[in-house]
Short mmCIF file of C-alpha atoms in Angstrom, two decimals:
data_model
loop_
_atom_site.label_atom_id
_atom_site.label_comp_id
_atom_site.label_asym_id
_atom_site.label_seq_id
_atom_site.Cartn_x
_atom_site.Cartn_y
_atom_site.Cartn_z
CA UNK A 1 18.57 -24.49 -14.99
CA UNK A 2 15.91 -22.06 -16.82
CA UNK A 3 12.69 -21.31 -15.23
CA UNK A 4 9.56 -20.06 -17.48
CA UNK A 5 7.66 -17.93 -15.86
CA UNK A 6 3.88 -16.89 -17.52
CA UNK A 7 2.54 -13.78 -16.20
CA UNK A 8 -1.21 -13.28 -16.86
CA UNK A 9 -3.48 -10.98 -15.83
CA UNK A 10 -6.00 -12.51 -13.95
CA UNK A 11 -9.01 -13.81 -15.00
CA UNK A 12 -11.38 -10.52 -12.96
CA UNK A 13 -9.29 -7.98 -14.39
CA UNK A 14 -10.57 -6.82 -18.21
CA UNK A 15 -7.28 -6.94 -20.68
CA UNK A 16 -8.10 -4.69 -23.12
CA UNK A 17 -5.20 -5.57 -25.37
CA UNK A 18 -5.93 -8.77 -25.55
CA UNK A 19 -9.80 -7.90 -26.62
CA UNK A 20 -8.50 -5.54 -29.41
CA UNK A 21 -6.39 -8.55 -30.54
CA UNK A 22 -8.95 -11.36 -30.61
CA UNK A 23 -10.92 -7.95 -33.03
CA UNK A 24 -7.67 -8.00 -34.87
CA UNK A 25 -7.46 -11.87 -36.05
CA UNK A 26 -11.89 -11.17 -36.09
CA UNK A 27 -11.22 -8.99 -38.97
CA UNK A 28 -8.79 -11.82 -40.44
CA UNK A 29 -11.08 -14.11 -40.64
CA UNK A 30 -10.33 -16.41 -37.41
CA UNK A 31 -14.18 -15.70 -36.20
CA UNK A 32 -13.14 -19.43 -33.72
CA UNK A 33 -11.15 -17.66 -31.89
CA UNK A 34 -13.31 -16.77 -29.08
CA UNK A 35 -11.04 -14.74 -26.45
CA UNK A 36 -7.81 -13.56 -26.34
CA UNK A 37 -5.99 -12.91 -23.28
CA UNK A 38 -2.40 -11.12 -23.28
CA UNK A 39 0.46 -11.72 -20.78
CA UNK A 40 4.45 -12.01 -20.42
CA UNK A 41 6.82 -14.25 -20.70
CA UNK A 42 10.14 -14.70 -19.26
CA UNK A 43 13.07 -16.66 -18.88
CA UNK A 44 15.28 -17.27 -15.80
CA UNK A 45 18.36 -19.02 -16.21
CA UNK A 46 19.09 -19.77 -12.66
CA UNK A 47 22.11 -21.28 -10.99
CA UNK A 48 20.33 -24.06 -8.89
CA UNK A 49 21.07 -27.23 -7.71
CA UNK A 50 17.26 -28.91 -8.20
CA UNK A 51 13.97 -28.41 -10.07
CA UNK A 52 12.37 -27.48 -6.56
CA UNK A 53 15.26 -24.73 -5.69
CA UNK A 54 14.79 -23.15 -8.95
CA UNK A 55 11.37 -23.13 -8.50
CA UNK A 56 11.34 -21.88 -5.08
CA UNK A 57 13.63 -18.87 -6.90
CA UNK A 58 11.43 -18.13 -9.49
CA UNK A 59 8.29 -17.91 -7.67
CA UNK A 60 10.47 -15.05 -5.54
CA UNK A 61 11.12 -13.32 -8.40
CA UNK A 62 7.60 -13.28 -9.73
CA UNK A 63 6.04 -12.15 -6.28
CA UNK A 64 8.23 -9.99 -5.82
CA UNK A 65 9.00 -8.37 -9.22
CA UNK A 66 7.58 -10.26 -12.11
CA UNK A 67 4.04 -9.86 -11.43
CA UNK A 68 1.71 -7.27 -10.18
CA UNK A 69 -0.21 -9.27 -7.10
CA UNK A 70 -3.09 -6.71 -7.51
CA UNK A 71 -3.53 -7.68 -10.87
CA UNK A 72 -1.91 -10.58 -12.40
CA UNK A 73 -0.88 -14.17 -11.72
CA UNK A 74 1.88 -16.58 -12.89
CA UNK A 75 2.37 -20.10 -13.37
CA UNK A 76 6.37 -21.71 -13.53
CA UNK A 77 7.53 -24.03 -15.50
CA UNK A 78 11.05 -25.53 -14.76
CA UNK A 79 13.44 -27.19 -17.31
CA UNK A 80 16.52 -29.02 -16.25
CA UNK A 81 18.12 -28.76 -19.57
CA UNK B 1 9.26 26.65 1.00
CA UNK B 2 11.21 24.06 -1.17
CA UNK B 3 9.82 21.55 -3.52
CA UNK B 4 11.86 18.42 -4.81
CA UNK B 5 11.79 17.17 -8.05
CA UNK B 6 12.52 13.56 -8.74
CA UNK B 7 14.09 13.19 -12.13
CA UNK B 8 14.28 9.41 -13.25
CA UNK B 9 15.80 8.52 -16.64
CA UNK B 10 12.94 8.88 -18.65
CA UNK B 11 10.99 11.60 -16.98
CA UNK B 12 9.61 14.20 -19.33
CA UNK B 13 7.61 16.11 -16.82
CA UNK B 14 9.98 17.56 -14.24
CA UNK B 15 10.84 20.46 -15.93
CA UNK B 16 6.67 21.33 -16.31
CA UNK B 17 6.58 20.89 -12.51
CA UNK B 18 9.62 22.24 -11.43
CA UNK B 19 8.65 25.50 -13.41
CA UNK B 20 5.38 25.25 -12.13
CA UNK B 21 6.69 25.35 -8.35
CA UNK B 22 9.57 27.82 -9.59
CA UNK B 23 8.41 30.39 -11.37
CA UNK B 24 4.68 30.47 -11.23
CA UNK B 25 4.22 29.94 -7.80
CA UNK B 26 7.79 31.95 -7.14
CA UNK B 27 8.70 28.72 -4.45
CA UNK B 28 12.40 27.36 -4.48
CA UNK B 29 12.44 24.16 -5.71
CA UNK B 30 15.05 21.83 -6.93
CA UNK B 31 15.39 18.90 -9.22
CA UNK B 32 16.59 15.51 -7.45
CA UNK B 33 18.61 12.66 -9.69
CA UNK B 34 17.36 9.32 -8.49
CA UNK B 35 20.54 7.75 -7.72
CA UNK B 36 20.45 10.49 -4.87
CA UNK B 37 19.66 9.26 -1.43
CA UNK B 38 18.97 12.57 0.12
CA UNK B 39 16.09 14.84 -1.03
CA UNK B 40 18.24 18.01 0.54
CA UNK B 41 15.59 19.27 2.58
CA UNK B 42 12.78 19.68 0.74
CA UNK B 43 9.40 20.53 2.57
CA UNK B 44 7.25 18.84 -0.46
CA UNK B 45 8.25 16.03 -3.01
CA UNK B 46 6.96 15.60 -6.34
CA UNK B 47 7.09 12.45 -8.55
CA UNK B 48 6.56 13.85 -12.27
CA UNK B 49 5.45 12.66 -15.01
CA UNK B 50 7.11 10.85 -18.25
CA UNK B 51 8.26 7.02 -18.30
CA UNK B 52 10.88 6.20 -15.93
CA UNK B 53 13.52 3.61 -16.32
CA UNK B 54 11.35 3.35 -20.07
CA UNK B 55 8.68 1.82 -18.38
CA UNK B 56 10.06 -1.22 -18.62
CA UNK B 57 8.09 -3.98 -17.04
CA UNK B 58 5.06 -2.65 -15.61
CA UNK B 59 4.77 1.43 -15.70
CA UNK B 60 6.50 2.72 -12.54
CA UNK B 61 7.91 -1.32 -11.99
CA UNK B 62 11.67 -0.13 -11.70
CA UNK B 63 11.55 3.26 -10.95
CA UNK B 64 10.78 2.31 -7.12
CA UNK B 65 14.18 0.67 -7.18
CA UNK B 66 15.75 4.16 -7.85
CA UNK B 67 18.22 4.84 -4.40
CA UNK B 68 15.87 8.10 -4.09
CA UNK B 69 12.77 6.05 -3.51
CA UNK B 70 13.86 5.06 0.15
CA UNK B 71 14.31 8.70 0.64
CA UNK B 72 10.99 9.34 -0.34
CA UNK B 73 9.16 6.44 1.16
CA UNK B 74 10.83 7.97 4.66
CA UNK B 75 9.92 11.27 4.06
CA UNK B 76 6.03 10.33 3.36
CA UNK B 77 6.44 8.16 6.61
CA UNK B 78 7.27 11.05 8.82
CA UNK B 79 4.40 13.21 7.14
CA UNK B 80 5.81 14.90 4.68
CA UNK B 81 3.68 15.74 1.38
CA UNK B 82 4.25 13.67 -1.46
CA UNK B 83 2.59 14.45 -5.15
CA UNK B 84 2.59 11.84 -7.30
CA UNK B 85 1.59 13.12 -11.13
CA UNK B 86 0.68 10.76 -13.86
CA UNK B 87 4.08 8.19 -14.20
CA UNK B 88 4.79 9.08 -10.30
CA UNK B 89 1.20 8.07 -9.70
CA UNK B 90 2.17 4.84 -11.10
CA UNK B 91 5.67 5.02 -9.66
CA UNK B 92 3.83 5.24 -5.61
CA UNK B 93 1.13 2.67 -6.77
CA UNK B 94 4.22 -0.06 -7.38
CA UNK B 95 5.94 1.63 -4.61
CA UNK B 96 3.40 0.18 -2.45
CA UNK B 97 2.72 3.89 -1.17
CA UNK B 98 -0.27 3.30 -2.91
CA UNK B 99 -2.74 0.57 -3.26
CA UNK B 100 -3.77 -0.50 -6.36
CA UNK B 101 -2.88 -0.72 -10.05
CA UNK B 102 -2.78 0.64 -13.47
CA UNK B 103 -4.22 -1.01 -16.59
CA UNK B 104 -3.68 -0.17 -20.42
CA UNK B 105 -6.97 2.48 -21.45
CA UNK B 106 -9.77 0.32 -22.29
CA UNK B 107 -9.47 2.40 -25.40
CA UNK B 108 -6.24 1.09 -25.72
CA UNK B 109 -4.98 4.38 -27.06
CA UNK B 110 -3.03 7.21 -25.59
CA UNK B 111 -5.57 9.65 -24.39
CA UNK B 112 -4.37 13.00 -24.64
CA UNK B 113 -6.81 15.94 -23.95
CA UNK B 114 -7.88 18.29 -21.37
CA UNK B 115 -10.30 16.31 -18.83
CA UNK B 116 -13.23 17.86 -15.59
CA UNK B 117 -12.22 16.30 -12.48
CA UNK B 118 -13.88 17.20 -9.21
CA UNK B 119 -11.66 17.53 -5.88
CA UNK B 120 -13.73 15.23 -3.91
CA UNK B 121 -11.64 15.37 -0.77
CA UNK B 122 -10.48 18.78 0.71
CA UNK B 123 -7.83 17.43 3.86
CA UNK B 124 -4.86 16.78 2.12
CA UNK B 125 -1.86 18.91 1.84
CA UNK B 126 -2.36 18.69 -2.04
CA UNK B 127 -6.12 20.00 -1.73
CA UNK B 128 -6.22 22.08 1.25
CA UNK B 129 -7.10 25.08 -0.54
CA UNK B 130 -9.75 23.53 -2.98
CA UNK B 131 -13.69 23.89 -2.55
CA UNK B 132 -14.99 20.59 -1.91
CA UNK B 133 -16.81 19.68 -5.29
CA UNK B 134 -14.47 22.30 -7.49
CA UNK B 135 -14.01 21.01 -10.70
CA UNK B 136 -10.69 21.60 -12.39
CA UNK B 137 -10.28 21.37 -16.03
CA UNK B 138 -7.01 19.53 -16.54
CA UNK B 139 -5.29 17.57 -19.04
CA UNK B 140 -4.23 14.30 -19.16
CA UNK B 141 -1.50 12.44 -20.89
CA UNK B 142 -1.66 8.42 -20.52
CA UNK B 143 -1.55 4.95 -22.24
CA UNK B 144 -2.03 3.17 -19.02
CA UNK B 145 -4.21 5.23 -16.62
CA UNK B 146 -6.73 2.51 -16.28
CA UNK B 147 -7.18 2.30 -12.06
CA UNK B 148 -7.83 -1.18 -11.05
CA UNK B 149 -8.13 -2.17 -7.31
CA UNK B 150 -10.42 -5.34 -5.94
CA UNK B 151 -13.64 -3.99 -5.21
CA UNK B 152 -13.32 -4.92 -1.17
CA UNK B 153 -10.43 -2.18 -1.88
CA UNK B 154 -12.56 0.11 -3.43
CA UNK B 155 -14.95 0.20 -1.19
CA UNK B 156 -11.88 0.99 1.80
CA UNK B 157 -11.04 3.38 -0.18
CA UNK B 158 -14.23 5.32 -0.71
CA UNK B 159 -15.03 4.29 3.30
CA UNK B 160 -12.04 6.45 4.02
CA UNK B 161 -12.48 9.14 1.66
CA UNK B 162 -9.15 8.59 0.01
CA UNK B 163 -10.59 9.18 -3.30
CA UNK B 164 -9.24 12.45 -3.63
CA UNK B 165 -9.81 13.28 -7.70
CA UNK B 166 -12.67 11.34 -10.02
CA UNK B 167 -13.53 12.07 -13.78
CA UNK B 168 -16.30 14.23 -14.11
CA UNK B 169 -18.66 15.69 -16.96
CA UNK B 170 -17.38 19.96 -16.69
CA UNK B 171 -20.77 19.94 -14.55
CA UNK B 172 -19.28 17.86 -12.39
CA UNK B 173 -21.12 14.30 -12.42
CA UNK B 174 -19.11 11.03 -12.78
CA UNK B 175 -20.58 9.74 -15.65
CA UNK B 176 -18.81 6.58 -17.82
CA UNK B 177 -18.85 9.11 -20.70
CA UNK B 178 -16.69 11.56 -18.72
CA UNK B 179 -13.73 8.39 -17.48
CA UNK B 180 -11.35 8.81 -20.29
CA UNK B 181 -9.54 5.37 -19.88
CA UNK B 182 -11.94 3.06 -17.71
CA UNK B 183 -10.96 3.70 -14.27
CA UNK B 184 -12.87 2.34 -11.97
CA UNK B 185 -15.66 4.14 -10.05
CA UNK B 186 -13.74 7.17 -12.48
CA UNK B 187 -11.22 7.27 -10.06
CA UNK B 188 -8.79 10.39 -11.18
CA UNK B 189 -6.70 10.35 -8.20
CA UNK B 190 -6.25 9.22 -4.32
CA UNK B 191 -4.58 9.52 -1.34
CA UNK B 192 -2.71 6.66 1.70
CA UNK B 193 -4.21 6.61 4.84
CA UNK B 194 -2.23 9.00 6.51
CA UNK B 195 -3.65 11.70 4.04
CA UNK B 196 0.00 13.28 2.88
CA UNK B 197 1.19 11.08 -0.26
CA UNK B 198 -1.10 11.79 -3.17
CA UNK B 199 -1.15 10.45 -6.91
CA UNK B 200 -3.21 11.32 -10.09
CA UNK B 201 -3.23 10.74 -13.45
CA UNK B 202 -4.32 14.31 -15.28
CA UNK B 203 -1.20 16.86 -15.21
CA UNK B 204 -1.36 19.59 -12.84
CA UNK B 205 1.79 21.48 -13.55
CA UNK B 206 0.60 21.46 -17.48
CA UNK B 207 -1.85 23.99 -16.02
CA UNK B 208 -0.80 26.56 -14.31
CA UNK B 209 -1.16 29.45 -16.92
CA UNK B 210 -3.46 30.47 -19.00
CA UNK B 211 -1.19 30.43 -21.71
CA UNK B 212 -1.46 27.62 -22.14
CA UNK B 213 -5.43 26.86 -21.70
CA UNK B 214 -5.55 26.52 -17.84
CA UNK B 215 -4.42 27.27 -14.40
CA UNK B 216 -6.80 25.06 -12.41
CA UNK B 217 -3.65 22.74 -11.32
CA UNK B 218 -2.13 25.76 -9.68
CA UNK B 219 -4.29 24.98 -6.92
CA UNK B 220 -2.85 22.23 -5.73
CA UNK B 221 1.05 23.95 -5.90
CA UNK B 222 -0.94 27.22 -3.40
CA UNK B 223 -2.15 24.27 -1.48
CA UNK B 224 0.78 22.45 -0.21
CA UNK B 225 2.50 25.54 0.00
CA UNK B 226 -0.52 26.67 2.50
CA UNK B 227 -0.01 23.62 4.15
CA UNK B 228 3.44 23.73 4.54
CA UNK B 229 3.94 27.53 5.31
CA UNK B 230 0.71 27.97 7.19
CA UNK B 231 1.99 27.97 10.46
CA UNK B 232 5.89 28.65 9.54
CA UNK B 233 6.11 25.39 11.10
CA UNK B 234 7.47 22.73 9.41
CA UNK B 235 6.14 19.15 10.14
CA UNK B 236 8.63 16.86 9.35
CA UNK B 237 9.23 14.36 12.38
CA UNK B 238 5.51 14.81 13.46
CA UNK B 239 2.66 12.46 13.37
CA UNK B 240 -0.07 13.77 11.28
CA UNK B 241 -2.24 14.35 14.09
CA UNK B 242 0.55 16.43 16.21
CA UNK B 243 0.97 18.74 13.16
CA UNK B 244 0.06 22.32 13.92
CA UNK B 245 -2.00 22.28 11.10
CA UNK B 246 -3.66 19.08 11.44
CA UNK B 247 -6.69 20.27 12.73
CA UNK B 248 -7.05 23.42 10.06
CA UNK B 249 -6.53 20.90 7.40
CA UNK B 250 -8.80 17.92 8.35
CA UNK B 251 -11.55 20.63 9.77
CA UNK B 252 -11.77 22.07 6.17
#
């Protein structure tokens, strides 16, 4: 089963990559691009028996190791196939 | 007295700091492989600079994996002094020996150059024998040395005077011109509760001889030696406050 897991920083914390990219595609021309925020994404391809056990995995692995509590979140997604 | 070394794959700053301890300071010291689980008797332990384990992750992310971190994390827990320098900073911080965490430079750049900070806090093994208010003129080597904390932590943190280090202007006043990478409040450095683990960003052991531009980190190599040595006593096994030279160090 492979878990996505999204790890963003959170929306108090100032991402300055992400500013310096939104300047980036500024100075291409994209001025609708209002805000750019950067994060990580990974992929867990977990031995599981259901959505909810893989899940339950993934969200371990981003509290304990995936994320930064003190400054990021992360949202799961789960795909069965 | 004898300092340990922690050498992760990928530190660059061990050698700086082990010299530093060494040779300047004329100490023992020792370097320390992290897949070691003992740290051999060492009366101080420093984390040194560089990018452990690649900085893979988050800066400092895997490093506190290393087997040597349990050694450490027991050794700060009986007392014993732990310096934390620019990647061991960030190493302690995701260690959880720390609170808070680092963010890229809001210049998003590598800020290299020599930086004022002012020793705001005098009762730590790492600062004992620092004026209150010195400034040292240090340099600093970091992509990520942006130090974020919630502001309710911030505020604990200043409460208990565990700001230990802040980015200053050379006359000593914390302006935003004088925070090379955004850190909030221009926080340089800090200490735990108990007083004895410390971490900051600007490099120490890259100036401890005039050679090369500064010795104003020495201070904090004389200090934990002071601390250690002061009363031939060593302190390991003791609570900070039954430590002979608890009340010589949090008097100063």
């Amino acid at each position: 089963m492979r878990a996505r897991v999204f790890v963003t920083l959170k929306p108090s914390v100032f991402d300055p990559q992400g500013t310096t990219v939104a300047e980036a595609l500024h100075t291409l021309g994209y001025a609708a691009v209002k805000d750019v925020r950067q994060g990580k994404y990974f992929e867990l391809d977990i031995d599981a028996t259901s959505a909810d056990e893989a899940r339950k995995l993934a969200s371990e692995a981003a509290d304990k190791l995936l994320a930064n509590p003190v400054i990021e979140s992360y949202r799961i997604e789960v795909a069965t196939s | 007295m004898k300092f340990a070394v922690v050498v992760f794959p990928g530190s660059n700053c061990d050698h700086d700091a082990y010299h530093a301890a060494k040779h300047v300071l004329g100490q023992d010291a020792e370097f320390v492989w992290h897949k070691e689980t003992s740290l051999g008797g060492a009366d101080a332990v420093i984390l040194p600079g560089g990018f452990a384990h690649g900085d893979y992750l988050r800066t400092g992310a895997i490093a506190r994996f290393s087997p040597i971190m349990a050694a450490v994390k027991r050794f700060a827990e009986e007392g014993g002094p732990v310096l934390g320098i620019c990647n061991g900073f960030q190493v302690l911080l995701e260690a959880g020996m720390l609170p808070g965490a680092m963010l890229r430079n809001r210049s998003v750049k590598f800020q290299c150059e020599h930086v004022h900070i002012s020793v705001e806090q005098t009762d730590t093994p790492f600062t004992v024998g620092c004026r209150r208010g010195q400034i040292l003129r240090i340099p600093i080597a970091h992509g990520e040395g942006n130090y974020y904390a919630e502001p309710d932590v911030v505020d604990r943190l200043e409460k208990n005077r565990q700001v230990v280090f802040r980015y200053t202007t050379a006359s000593g006043e914390a302006t935003d011109e004088a925070n090379p990478n955004g850190s909030v409040r221009n926080i340089a450095g800090l200490c735990n509760d108990a007083r004895n683990v410390v971490g900051l960003m600007p490099h120490p052991e890259r100036a401890c001889e005039l050679a090369v531009g500064s010795k104003d980190g020495l201070v904090l190599f004389e200090s934990v030696t002071k601390f250690v040595m002061g009363s031939g006593v060593i302190f390991r096994g003791q609570s900070r406050e039954d430590h002979p030279l608890a009340e010589t160090v949090l008097q100063k």
